[in-house]
């Protein structure tokens, strides 16, 4: 799995699932916004379109790739799942408690060797706080 940053969603598996989920939820509108001629960055496109439907579609795309049995996922898959949830929490999408709690558990037990270990540890702590404070569907 390729990592390009210290955020949990900055890896190939999370990125692929996010792209598939946004495409599934928003179809042609997403494709048009992701066009190279559009001045919005991919992060800005996600911010514009993120909602409960993109979260569901992203998790579905992820599970189509890795299966739905989390006990069978390796550490990289667990991090990617957490990243999907963290990205939606950053974008103020309400989470189900089960999804939020699963992501928190994966982050708490993360055991991946990072080149920038201190930066990742600080980012992981931030992500855990973000999930703790995230709006849940029960609160929305």
mmCIF file with all atom_site columns, C-alpha atoms in Angstrom:
data_model
loop_
_atom_site.group_PDB
_atom_site.id
_atom_site.type_symbol
_atom_site.label_atom_id
_atom_site.label_alt_id
_atom_site.label_comp_id
_atom_site.label_asym_id
_atom_site.label_entity_id
_atom_site.label_seq_id
_atom_site.pdbx_PDB_ins_code
_atom_site.Cartn_x
_atom_site.Cartn_y
_atom_site.Cartn_z
_atom_site.occupancy
_atom_site.B_iso_or_equiv
_atom_site.pdbx_formal_charge
_atom_site.auth_seq_id
_atom_site.auth_comp_id
_atom_site.auth_asym_id
_atom_site.auth_atom_id
_atom_site.pdbx_PDB_model_num
ATOM 1   C CA . UNK A 1 1   ? 0.000   0.000   0.000   1.00 0.00 ? 1   UNK A CA 1
ATOM 2   C CA . UNK A 1 2   ? 1.359   3.397   -0.910  1.00 0.00 ? 2   UNK A CA 1
ATOM 3   C CA . UNK A 1 3   ? 1.307   6.206   1.655   1.00 0.00 ? 3   UNK A CA 1
ATOM 4   C CA . UNK A 1 4   ? 1.737   9.804   0.577   1.00 0.00 ? 4   UNK A CA 1
ATOM 5   C CA . UNK A 1 5   ? 1.220   11.508  3.923   1.00 0.00 ? 5   UNK A CA 1
ATOM 6   C CA . UNK A 1 6   ? 0.609   10.984  7.622   1.00 0.00 ? 6   UNK A CA 1
ATOM 7   C CA . UNK A 1 7   ? -3.193  11.268  7.546   1.00 0.00 ? 7   UNK A CA 1
ATOM 8   C CA . UNK A 1 8   ? -4.918  7.910   7.813   1.00 0.00 ? 8   UNK A CA 1
ATOM 9   C CA . UNK A 1 9   ? -6.693  8.426   4.490   1.00 0.00 ? 9   UNK A CA 1
ATOM 10  C CA . UNK A 1 10  ? -3.534  9.355   2.599   1.00 0.00 ? 10  UNK A CA 1
ATOM 11  C CA . UNK A 1 11  ? -2.973  5.873   1.248   1.00 0.00 ? 11  UNK A CA 1
ATOM 12  C CA . UNK A 1 12  ? -3.939  4.053   -1.921  1.00 0.00 ? 12  UNK A CA 1
ATOM 13  C CA . UNK A 1 13  ? -6.663  1.838   -0.428  1.00 0.00 ? 13  UNK A CA 1
ATOM 14  C CA . UNK A 1 14  ? -8.534  4.685   1.282   1.00 0.00 ? 14  UNK A CA 1
ATOM 15  C CA . UNK A 1 15  ? -8.041  6.944   -1.733  1.00 0.00 ? 15  UNK A CA 1
ATOM 16  C CA . UNK A 1 16  ? -9.429  4.352   -4.129  1.00 0.00 ? 16  UNK A CA 1
ATOM 17  C CA . UNK A 1 17  ? -12.459 3.702   -1.921  1.00 0.00 ? 17  UNK A CA 1
ATOM 18  C CA . UNK A 1 18  ? -13.132 7.426   -1.443  1.00 0.00 ? 18  UNK A CA 1
ATOM 19  C CA . UNK A 1 19  ? -12.975 7.986   -5.194  1.00 0.00 ? 19  UNK A CA 1
ATOM 20  C CA . UNK A 1 20  ? -15.307 5.045   -5.859  1.00 0.00 ? 20  UNK A CA 1
ATOM 21  C CA . UNK A 1 21  ? -17.727 6.119   -3.129  1.00 0.00 ? 21  UNK A CA 1
ATOM 22  C CA . UNK A 1 22  ? -17.974 9.709   -4.295  1.00 0.00 ? 22  UNK A CA 1
ATOM 23  C CA . UNK A 1 23  ? -18.404 8.539   -7.895  1.00 0.00 ? 23  UNK A CA 1
ATOM 24  C CA . UNK A 1 24  ? -21.133 6.095   -6.866  1.00 0.00 ? 24  UNK A CA 1
ATOM 25  C CA . UNK A 1 25  ? -22.998 8.663   -4.774  1.00 0.00 ? 25  UNK A CA 1
ATOM 26  C CA . UNK A 1 26  ? -22.710 11.619  -7.154  1.00 0.00 ? 26  UNK A CA 1
ATOM 27  C CA . UNK A 1 27  ? -22.117 10.104  -10.601 1.00 0.00 ? 27  UNK A CA 1
ATOM 28  C CA . UNK A 1 28  ? -21.549 12.586  -13.405 1.00 0.00 ? 28  UNK A CA 1
ATOM 29  C CA . UNK A 1 29  ? -21.451 15.601  -11.069 1.00 0.00 ? 29  UNK A CA 1
ATOM 30  C CA . UNK A 1 30  ? -18.431 14.100  -9.299  1.00 0.00 ? 30  UNK A CA 1
ATOM 31  C CA . UNK A 1 31  ? -16.728 13.234  -12.583 1.00 0.00 ? 31  UNK A CA 1
ATOM 32  C CA . UNK A 1 32  ? -17.190 16.795  -13.838 1.00 0.00 ? 32  UNK A CA 1
ATOM 33  C CA . UNK A 1 33  ? -15.843 18.300  -10.625 1.00 0.00 ? 33  UNK A CA 1
ATOM 34  C CA . UNK A 1 34  ? -12.813 15.994  -10.738 1.00 0.00 ? 34  UNK A CA 1
ATOM 35  C CA . UNK A 1 35  ? -11.990 17.011  -14.312 1.00 0.00 ? 35  UNK A CA 1
ATOM 36  C CA . UNK A 1 36  ? -8.480  18.422  -14.699 1.00 0.00 ? 36  UNK A CA 1
ATOM 37  C CA . UNK A 1 37  ? -9.957  21.685  -15.994 1.00 0.00 ? 37  UNK A CA 1
ATOM 38  C CA . UNK A 1 38  ? -11.828 22.286  -12.734 1.00 0.00 ? 38  UNK A CA 1
ATOM 39  C CA . UNK A 1 39  ? -9.856  24.616  -10.434 1.00 0.00 ? 39  UNK A CA 1
ATOM 40  C CA . UNK A 1 40  ? -11.080 22.804  -7.287  1.00 0.00 ? 40  UNK A CA 1
ATOM 41  C CA . UNK A 1 41  ? -8.654  20.407  -5.634  1.00 0.00 ? 41  UNK A CA 1
ATOM 42  C CA . UNK A 1 42  ? -9.832  16.847  -4.917  1.00 0.00 ? 42  UNK A CA 1
ATOM 43  C CA . UNK A 1 43  ? -10.083 17.814  -1.242  1.00 0.00 ? 43  UNK A CA 1
ATOM 44  C CA . UNK A 1 44  ? -12.331 20.758  -2.131  1.00 0.00 ? 44  UNK A CA 1
ATOM 45  C CA . UNK A 1 45  ? -14.511 18.515  -4.290  1.00 0.00 ? 45  UNK A CA 1
ATOM 46  C CA . UNK A 1 46  ? -14.885 16.092  -1.385  1.00 0.00 ? 46  UNK A CA 1
ATOM 47  C CA . UNK A 1 47  ? -15.765 18.972  0.937   1.00 0.00 ? 47  UNK A CA 1
ATOM 48  C CA . UNK A 1 48  ? -18.444 20.144  -1.481  1.00 0.00 ? 48  UNK A CA 1
ATOM 49  C CA . UNK A 1 49  ? -20.047 16.716  -1.953  1.00 0.00 ? 49  UNK A CA 1
ATOM 50  C CA . UNK A 1 50  ? -19.485 14.739  1.257   1.00 0.00 ? 50  UNK A CA 1
ATOM 51  C CA . UNK A 1 51  ? -22.611 13.424  2.943   1.00 0.00 ? 51  UNK A CA 1
ATOM 52  C CA . UNK A 1 52  ? -24.016 10.256  4.478   1.00 0.00 ? 52  UNK A CA 1
ATOM 53  C CA . UNK A 1 53  ? -24.496 8.732   1.016   1.00 0.00 ? 53  UNK A CA 1
ATOM 54  C CA . UNK A 1 54  ? -20.812 9.157   0.145   1.00 0.00 ? 54  UNK A CA 1
ATOM 55  C CA . UNK A 1 55  ? -19.806 7.550   3.432   1.00 0.00 ? 55  UNK A CA 1
ATOM 56  C CA . UNK A 1 56  ? -22.094 4.564   2.814   1.00 0.00 ? 56  UNK A CA 1
ATOM 57  C CA . UNK A 1 57  ? -20.923 4.197   -0.787  1.00 0.00 ? 57  UNK A CA 1
ATOM 58  C CA . UNK A 1 58  ? -17.267 4.517   0.208   1.00 0.00 ? 58  UNK A CA 1
ATOM 59  C CA . UNK A 1 59  ? -17.564 1.856   2.899   1.00 0.00 ? 59  UNK A CA 1
ATOM 60  C CA . UNK A 1 60  ? -19.423 -0.374  0.436   1.00 0.00 ? 60  UNK A CA 1
ATOM 61  C CA . UNK A 1 61  ? -16.660 0.065   -2.170  1.00 0.00 ? 61  UNK A CA 1
ATOM 62  C CA . UNK A 1 62  ? -14.049 -0.682  0.481   1.00 0.00 ? 62  UNK A CA 1
ATOM 63  C CA . UNK A 1 63  ? -15.850 -3.830  1.636   1.00 0.00 ? 63  UNK A CA 1
ATOM 64  C CA . UNK A 1 64  ? -16.223 -4.983  -1.971  1.00 0.00 ? 64  UNK A CA 1
ATOM 65  C CA . UNK A 1 65  ? -12.438 -4.915  -2.144  1.00 0.00 ? 65  UNK A CA 1
ATOM 66  C CA . UNK A 1 66  ? -11.539 -6.265  1.318   1.00 0.00 ? 66  UNK A CA 1
ATOM 67  C CA . UNK A 1 67  ? -14.651 -8.109  2.463   1.00 0.00 ? 67  UNK A CA 1
ATOM 68  C CA . UNK A 1 68  ? -16.895 -7.202  5.361   1.00 0.00 ? 68  UNK A CA 1
ATOM 69  C CA . UNK A 1 69  ? -15.220 -9.389  7.993   1.00 0.00 ? 69  UNK A CA 1
ATOM 70  C CA . UNK A 1 70  ? -12.977 -6.907  9.778   1.00 0.00 ? 70  UNK A CA 1
ATOM 71  C CA . UNK A 1 71  ? -11.185 -9.740  11.600  1.00 0.00 ? 71  UNK A CA 1
ATOM 72  C CA . UNK A 1 72  ? -9.704  -10.781 8.254   1.00 0.00 ? 72  UNK A CA 1
ATOM 73  C CA . UNK A 1 73  ? -8.352  -7.317  7.393   1.00 0.00 ? 73  UNK A CA 1
ATOM 74  C CA . UNK A 1 74  ? -4.654  -6.642  7.722   1.00 0.00 ? 74  UNK A CA 1
ATOM 75  C CA . UNK A 1 75  ? -3.274  -3.575  9.451   1.00 0.00 ? 75  UNK A CA 1
ATOM 76  C CA . UNK A 1 76  ? -3.176  -1.552  6.240   1.00 0.00 ? 76  UNK A CA 1
ATOM 77  C CA . UNK A 1 77  ? -6.834  -2.268  5.482   1.00 0.00 ? 77  UNK A CA 1
ATOM 78  C CA . UNK A 1 78  ? -7.820  -1.267  9.018   1.00 0.00 ? 78  UNK A CA 1
ATOM 79  C CA . UNK A 1 79  ? -5.963  2.014   8.644   1.00 0.00 ? 79  UNK A CA 1
ATOM 80  C CA . UNK A 1 80  ? -7.626  2.675   5.289   1.00 0.00 ? 80  UNK A CA 1
ATOM 81  C CA . UNK A 1 81  ? -11.072 2.034   6.793   1.00 0.00 ? 81  UNK A CA 1
ATOM 82  C CA . UNK A 1 82  ? -10.290 4.408   9.644   1.00 0.00 ? 82  UNK A CA 1
ATOM 83  C CA . UNK A 1 83  ? -9.112  6.948   7.098   1.00 0.00 ? 83  UNK A CA 1
ATOM 84  C CA . UNK A 1 84  ? -12.398 6.791   5.208   1.00 0.00 ? 84  UNK A CA 1
ATOM 85  C CA . UNK A 1 85  ? -14.293 7.503   8.415   1.00 0.00 ? 85  UNK A CA 1
ATOM 86  C CA . UNK A 1 86  ? -11.868 10.219  9.540   1.00 0.00 ? 86  UNK A CA 1
ATOM 87  C CA . UNK A 1 87  ? -12.147 12.003  6.186   1.00 0.00 ? 87  UNK A CA 1
ATOM 88  C CA . UNK A 1 88  ? -15.931 12.077  6.439   1.00 0.00 ? 88  UNK A CA 1
ATOM 89  C CA . UNK A 1 89  ? -15.742 13.255  10.057  1.00 0.00 ? 89  UNK A CA 1
ATOM 90  C CA . UNK A 1 90  ? -13.432 16.083  8.947   1.00 0.00 ? 90  UNK A CA 1
ATOM 91  C CA . UNK A 1 91  ? -16.115 17.053  6.444   1.00 0.00 ? 91  UNK A CA 1
ATOM 92  C CA . UNK A 1 92  ? -18.777 17.160  9.178   1.00 0.00 ? 92  UNK A CA 1
ATOM 93  C CA . UNK A 1 93  ? -20.678 14.093  7.962   1.00 0.00 ? 93  UNK A CA 1
ATOM 94  C CA . UNK A 1 94  ? -22.586 12.468  10.852  1.00 0.00 ? 94  UNK A CA 1
ATOM 95  C CA . UNK A 1 95  ? -21.353 8.939   11.579  1.00 0.00 ? 95  UNK A CA 1
ATOM 96  C CA . UNK A 1 96  ? -23.126 5.926   12.950  1.00 0.00 ? 96  UNK A CA 1
ATOM 97  C CA . UNK A 1 97  ? -21.755 5.050   16.364  1.00 0.00 ? 97  UNK A CA 1
ATOM 98  C CA . UNK A 1 98  ? -20.738 1.593   15.118  1.00 0.00 ? 98  UNK A CA 1
ATOM 99  C CA . UNK A 1 99  ? -18.718 3.025   12.207  1.00 0.00 ? 99  UNK A CA 1
ATOM 100 C CA . UNK A 1 100 ? -17.128 5.677   14.412  1.00 0.00 ? 100 UNK A CA 1
ATOM 101 C CA . UNK A 1 101 ? -16.264 3.201   17.160  1.00 0.00 ? 101 UNK A CA 1
ATOM 102 C CA . UNK A 1 102 ? -14.753 0.718   14.693  1.00 0.00 ? 102 UNK A CA 1
ATOM 103 C CA . UNK A 1 103 ? -12.543 3.433   13.206  1.00 0.00 ? 103 UNK A CA 1
ATOM 104 C CA . UNK A 1 104 ? -11.465 4.569   16.671  1.00 0.00 ? 104 UNK A CA 1
ATOM 105 C CA . UNK A 1 105 ? -10.585 1.010   17.630  1.00 0.00 ? 105 UNK A CA 1
ATOM 106 C CA . UNK A 1 106 ? -8.483  0.559   14.503  1.00 0.00 ? 106 UNK A CA 1
ATOM 107 C CA . UNK A 1 107 ? -6.639  3.827   15.142  1.00 0.00 ? 107 UNK A CA 1
ATOM 108 C CA . UNK A 1 108 ? -6.011  3.040   18.811  1.00 0.00 ? 108 UNK A CA 1
ATOM 109 C CA . UNK A 1 109 ? -4.483  -0.307  17.876  1.00 0.00 ? 109 UNK A CA 1
ATOM 110 C CA . UNK A 1 110 ? -2.541  0.895   14.845  1.00 0.00 ? 110 UNK A CA 1
ATOM 111 C CA . UNK A 1 111 ? 0.741   -0.945  14.542  1.00 0.00 ? 111 UNK A CA 1
ATOM 112 C CA . UNK A 1 112 ? 2.178   0.304   11.265  1.00 0.00 ? 112 UNK A CA 1
ATOM 113 C CA . UNK A 1 113 ? 5.813   1.339   11.082  1.00 0.00 ? 113 UNK A CA 1
ATOM 114 C CA . UNK A 1 114 ? 5.890   4.956   9.877   1.00 0.00 ? 114 UNK A CA 1
ATOM 115 C CA . UNK A 1 115 ? 8.849   6.757   8.396   1.00 0.00 ? 115 UNK A CA 1
ATOM 116 C CA . UNK A 1 116 ? 7.680   9.935   10.145  1.00 0.00 ? 116 UNK A CA 1
ATOM 117 C CA . UNK A 1 117 ? 6.625   8.243   13.388  1.00 0.00 ? 117 UNK A CA 1
ATOM 118 C CA . UNK A 1 118 ? 6.297   11.401  15.509  1.00 0.00 ? 118 UNK A CA 1
ATOM 119 C CA . UNK A 1 119 ? 4.238   13.225  12.901  1.00 0.00 ? 119 UNK A CA 1
ATOM 120 C CA . UNK A 1 120 ? 1.995   10.181  12.479  1.00 0.00 ? 120 UNK A CA 1
ATOM 121 C CA . UNK A 1 121 ? 1.529   9.799   16.238  1.00 0.00 ? 121 UNK A CA 1
ATOM 122 C CA . UNK A 1 122 ? 0.493   13.453  16.516  1.00 0.00 ? 122 UNK A CA 1
ATOM 123 C CA . UNK A 1 123 ? -1.858  13.096  13.551  1.00 0.00 ? 123 UNK A CA 1
ATOM 124 C CA . UNK A 1 124 ? -3.345  9.864   14.947  1.00 0.00 ? 124 UNK A CA 1
ATOM 125 C CA . UNK A 1 125 ? -4.039  11.622  18.257  1.00 0.00 ? 125 UNK A CA 1
ATOM 126 C CA . UNK A 1 126 ? -5.767  14.420  16.337  1.00 0.00 ? 126 UNK A CA 1
ATOM 127 C CA . UNK A 1 127 ? -7.837  11.895  14.375  1.00 0.00 ? 127 UNK A CA 1
ATOM 128 C CA . UNK A 1 128 ? -8.878  10.109  17.568  1.00 0.00 ? 128 UNK A CA 1
ATOM 129 C CA . UNK A 1 129 ? -10.026 13.420  19.072  1.00 0.00 ? 129 UNK A CA 1
ATOM 130 C CA . UNK A 1 130 ? -11.876 14.242  15.864  1.00 0.00 ? 130 UNK A CA 1
ATOM 131 C CA . UNK A 1 131 ? -13.731 10.922  15.978  1.00 0.00 ? 131 UNK A CA 1
ATOM 132 C CA . UNK A 1 132 ? -14.507 11.362  19.670  1.00 0.00 ? 132 UNK A CA 1
ATOM 133 C CA . UNK A 1 133 ? -16.061 14.770  18.957  1.00 0.00 ? 133 UNK A CA 1
ATOM 134 C CA . UNK A 1 134 ? -17.720 13.757  15.665  1.00 0.00 ? 134 UNK A CA 1
ATOM 135 C CA . UNK A 1 135 ? -21.433 14.163  15.232  1.00 0.00 ? 135 UNK A CA 1
ATOM 136 C CA . UNK A 1 136 ? -23.200 10.822  15.259  1.00 0.00 ? 136 UNK A CA 1
ATOM 137 C CA . UNK A 1 137 ? -26.446 10.022  13.529  1.00 0.00 ? 137 UNK A CA 1
ATOM 138 C CA . UNK A 1 138 ? -27.993 9.718   16.999  1.00 0.00 ? 138 UNK A CA 1
ATOM 139 C CA . UNK A 1 139 ? -27.001 13.349  17.666  1.00 0.00 ? 139 UNK A CA 1
ATOM 140 C CA . UNK A 1 140 ? -27.937 14.760  14.260  1.00 0.00 ? 140 UNK A CA 1
#
